[in-house]
């Protein structure tokens, strides 16, 4: 069991940057593969980024490559999502997710067992 709490969301102008944080408690974060998902109003939750236990490998949704960067600091039990060149279509609630065990990266909702409450990101035109 691991508890995840996202923070860092807010309102930014198009072209701006934002850094989201996901703080974990209950278990050592290094045991988990981590991911970020987002859900825009009226749409299904979609994959954003994933990272392996040590942070040595990352994976991104094709449309977000080059703009978003996922990283982790296991000593601080925190995962980050750096978002640059933000667009209005990036507006969504962003969720942190964790999976115990595995050998690669994971990009779908059923592959994750634990979720945070989400943090709102709003990008204005």
mmCIF file of C-alpha atoms in Angstrom:
data_model
loop_
_atom_site.group_PDB
_atom_site.id
_atom_site.type_symbol
_atom_site.label_atom_id
_atom_site.label_comp_id
_atom_site.label_asym_id
_atom_site.label_seq_id
_atom_site.Cartn_x
_atom_site.Cartn_y
_atom_site.Cartn_z
ATOM 1 C CA UNK A 1 0.000 0.000 0.000
ATOM 2 C CA UNK A 2 1.258 3.422 -0.980
ATOM 3 C CA UNK A 3 -0.462 6.785 -0.689
ATOM 4 C CA UNK A 4 0.083 9.375 -3.421
ATOM 5 C CA UNK A 5 -0.558 13.110 -3.202
ATOM 6 C CA UNK A 6 -0.154 15.393 -6.213
ATOM 7 C CA UNK A 7 0.600 19.096 -5.997
ATOM 8 C CA UNK A 8 1.857 21.952 -8.142
ATOM 9 C CA UNK A 9 -1.123 22.485 -10.392
ATOM 10 C CA UNK A 10 -2.493 25.908 -11.183
ATOM 11 C CA UNK A 11 -3.314 28.443 -13.868
ATOM 12 C CA UNK A 12 -0.694 29.333 -16.478
ATOM 13 C CA UNK A 13 -0.666 31.083 -19.837
ATOM 14 C CA UNK A 14 -0.052 29.207 -23.059
ATOM 15 C CA UNK A 15 3.668 28.734 -23.590
ATOM 16 C CA UNK A 16 4.387 28.704 -19.889
ATOM 17 C CA UNK A 17 5.767 25.962 -17.668
ATOM 18 C CA UNK A 18 4.625 24.090 -14.612
ATOM 19 C CA UNK A 19 6.164 21.401 -12.416
ATOM 20 C CA UNK A 20 3.919 18.848 -10.767
ATOM 21 C CA UNK A 21 4.972 16.777 -7.772
ATOM 22 C CA UNK A 22 3.718 13.438 -6.485
ATOM 23 C CA UNK A 23 4.677 12.674 -2.906
ATOM 24 C CA UNK A 24 4.433 9.077 -1.719
ATOM 25 C CA UNK A 25 4.045 7.660 1.762
ATOM 26 C CA UNK A 26 3.382 4.275 3.331
ATOM 27 C CA UNK A 27 5.968 2.367 1.279
ATOM 28 C CA UNK A 28 9.336 3.114 -0.249
ATOM 29 C CA UNK A 29 8.725 4.767 -3.597
ATOM 30 C CA UNK A 30 11.695 3.038 -5.205
ATOM 31 C CA UNK A 31 9.735 -0.218 -5.179
ATOM 32 C CA UNK A 32 7.216 1.173 -7.669
ATOM 33 C CA UNK A 33 6.983 1.911 -11.335
ATOM 34 C CA UNK A 34 5.326 5.319 -11.637
ATOM 35 C CA UNK A 35 3.151 7.068 -14.164
ATOM 36 C CA UNK A 36 1.293 10.290 -14.858
ATOM 37 C CA UNK A 37 -2.151 10.415 -16.438
ATOM 38 C CA UNK A 38 -4.532 13.269 -17.156
ATOM 39 C CA UNK A 39 -8.245 13.720 -17.689
ATOM 40 C CA UNK A 40 -9.692 16.701 -19.523
ATOM 41 C CA UNK A 41 -13.323 17.787 -19.080
ATOM 42 C CA UNK A 42 -15.656 15.396 -20.874
ATOM 43 C CA UNK A 43 -12.839 13.066 -21.917
ATOM 44 C CA UNK A 44 -11.397 9.769 -20.730
ATOM 45 C CA UNK A 45 -8.268 9.574 -18.653
ATOM 46 C CA UNK A 46 -5.185 9.282 -20.857
ATOM 47 C CA UNK A 47 -1.559 8.319 -20.427
ATOM 48 C CA UNK A 48 1.038 11.072 -20.097
ATOM 49 C CA UNK A 49 4.360 9.592 -18.958
ATOM 50 C CA UNK A 50 5.943 6.654 -17.135
ATOM 51 C CA UNK A 51 9.228 5.977 -15.366
ATOM 52 C CA UNK A 52 10.994 2.863 -14.122
ATOM 53 C CA UNK A 53 12.057 2.220 -10.528
ATOM 54 C CA UNK A 54 15.477 3.832 -10.712
ATOM 55 C CA UNK A 55 14.465 6.523 -13.180
ATOM 56 C CA UNK A 56 16.765 5.122 -15.826
ATOM 57 C CA UNK A 57 14.053 4.758 -18.436
ATOM 58 C CA UNK A 58 11.108 6.975 -19.313
ATOM 59 C CA UNK A 59 8.239 6.798 -21.755
ATOM 60 C CA UNK A 60 5.860 9.480 -23.048
ATOM 61 C CA UNK A 61 2.691 9.787 -25.031
ATOM 62 C CA UNK A 62 3.717 10.614 -28.598
ATOM 63 C CA UNK A 63 1.984 13.983 -28.584
ATOM 64 C CA UNK A 64 3.861 15.092 -25.466
ATOM 65 C CA UNK A 65 7.412 14.101 -26.346
ATOM 66 C CA UNK A 66 9.765 17.051 -26.146
ATOM 67 C CA UNK A 67 7.479 19.125 -23.922
ATOM 68 C CA UNK A 68 6.984 16.987 -20.814
ATOM 69 C CA UNK A 69 9.637 15.327 -18.658
ATOM 70 C CA UNK A 70 9.044 12.782 -15.906
ATOM 71 C CA UNK A 71 11.651 12.269 -13.197
ATOM 72 C CA UNK A 72 11.903 10.843 -9.706
ATOM 73 C CA UNK A 73 13.842 11.415 -6.513
ATOM 74 C CA UNK A 74 13.566 8.189 -4.559
ATOM 75 C CA UNK A 75 15.399 9.657 -1.570
ATOM 76 C CA UNK A 76 12.566 12.183 -1.260
ATOM 77 C CA UNK A 77 9.836 9.696 -2.233
ATOM 78 C CA UNK A 78 8.698 12.078 -4.949
ATOM 79 C CA UNK A 79 7.955 11.877 -8.664
ATOM 80 C CA UNK A 80 7.865 14.979 -10.842
ATOM 81 C CA UNK A 81 6.334 16.034 -14.123
ATOM 82 C CA UNK A 82 7.953 19.052 -15.749
ATOM 83 C CA UNK A 83 5.610 20.582 -18.313
ATOM 84 C CA UNK A 84 6.945 23.121 -20.804
ATOM 85 C CA UNK A 85 5.412 24.971 -23.744
ATOM 86 C CA UNK A 86 1.972 24.377 -22.321
ATOM 87 C CA UNK A 87 -1.047 24.552 -24.597
ATOM 88 C CA UNK A 88 -4.736 25.083 -23.803
ATOM 89 C CA UNK A 89 -5.372 21.451 -24.722
ATOM 90 C CA UNK A 90 -3.123 20.437 -21.819
ATOM 91 C CA UNK A 91 -5.823 21.646 -19.443
ATOM 92 C CA UNK A 92 -6.843 18.667 -17.308
ATOM 93 C CA UNK A 93 -6.689 17.064 -13.909
ATOM 94 C CA UNK A 94 -3.332 15.323 -13.638
ATOM 95 C CA UNK A 95 -3.025 12.086 -11.684
ATOM 96 C CA UNK A 96 -0.022 10.238 -10.311
ATOM 97 C CA UNK A 97 -0.146 6.427 -10.345
ATOM 98 C CA UNK A 98 1.990 3.600 -8.950
ATOM 99 C CA UNK A 99 2.540 -0.050 -9.840
ATOM 100 C CA UNK A 100 4.345 -2.575 -7.639
ATOM 101 C CA UNK A 101 6.478 -4.911 -9.667
ATOM 102 C CA UNK A 102 7.208 -5.206 -13.334
ATOM 103 C CA UNK A 103 10.069 -5.182 -15.763
ATOM 104 C CA UNK A 104 9.440 -2.238 -18.077
ATOM 105 C CA UNK A 105 7.063 0.724 -18.329
ATOM 106 C CA UNK A 106 3.277 0.805 -18.239
ATOM 107 C CA UNK A 107 0.891 3.046 -20.147
ATOM 108 C CA UNK A 108 -2.652 1.891 -19.336
ATOM 109 C CA UNK A 109 -4.927 2.454 -16.361
ATOM 110 C CA UNK A 110 -5.434 -1.248 -15.464
ATOM 111 C CA UNK A 111 -1.675 -1.664 -15.074
ATOM 112 C CA UNK A 112 -1.577 0.677 -12.069
ATOM 113 C CA UNK A 113 -2.932 -0.141 -8.622
ATOM 114 C CA UNK A 114 -2.577 3.120 -6.713
ATOM 115 C CA UNK A 115 -3.697 6.633 -7.617
ATOM 116 C CA UNK A 116 -3.474 10.117 -6.193
ATOM 117 C CA UNK A 117 -6.389 12.527 -5.908
ATOM 118 C CA UNK A 118 -5.282 14.639 -8.861
ATOM 119 C CA UNK A 119 -4.210 18.240 -9.305
ATOM 120 C CA UNK A 120 -5.837 20.731 -11.679
ATOM 121 C CA UNK A 121 -3.807 22.299 -14.469
ATOM 122 C CA UNK A 122 -5.435 25.084 -16.469
ATOM 123 C CA UNK A 123 -3.733 26.670 -19.468
ATOM 124 C CA UNK A 124 -5.222 29.897 -20.790
ATOM 125 C CA UNK A 125 -4.964 31.159 -24.367
#
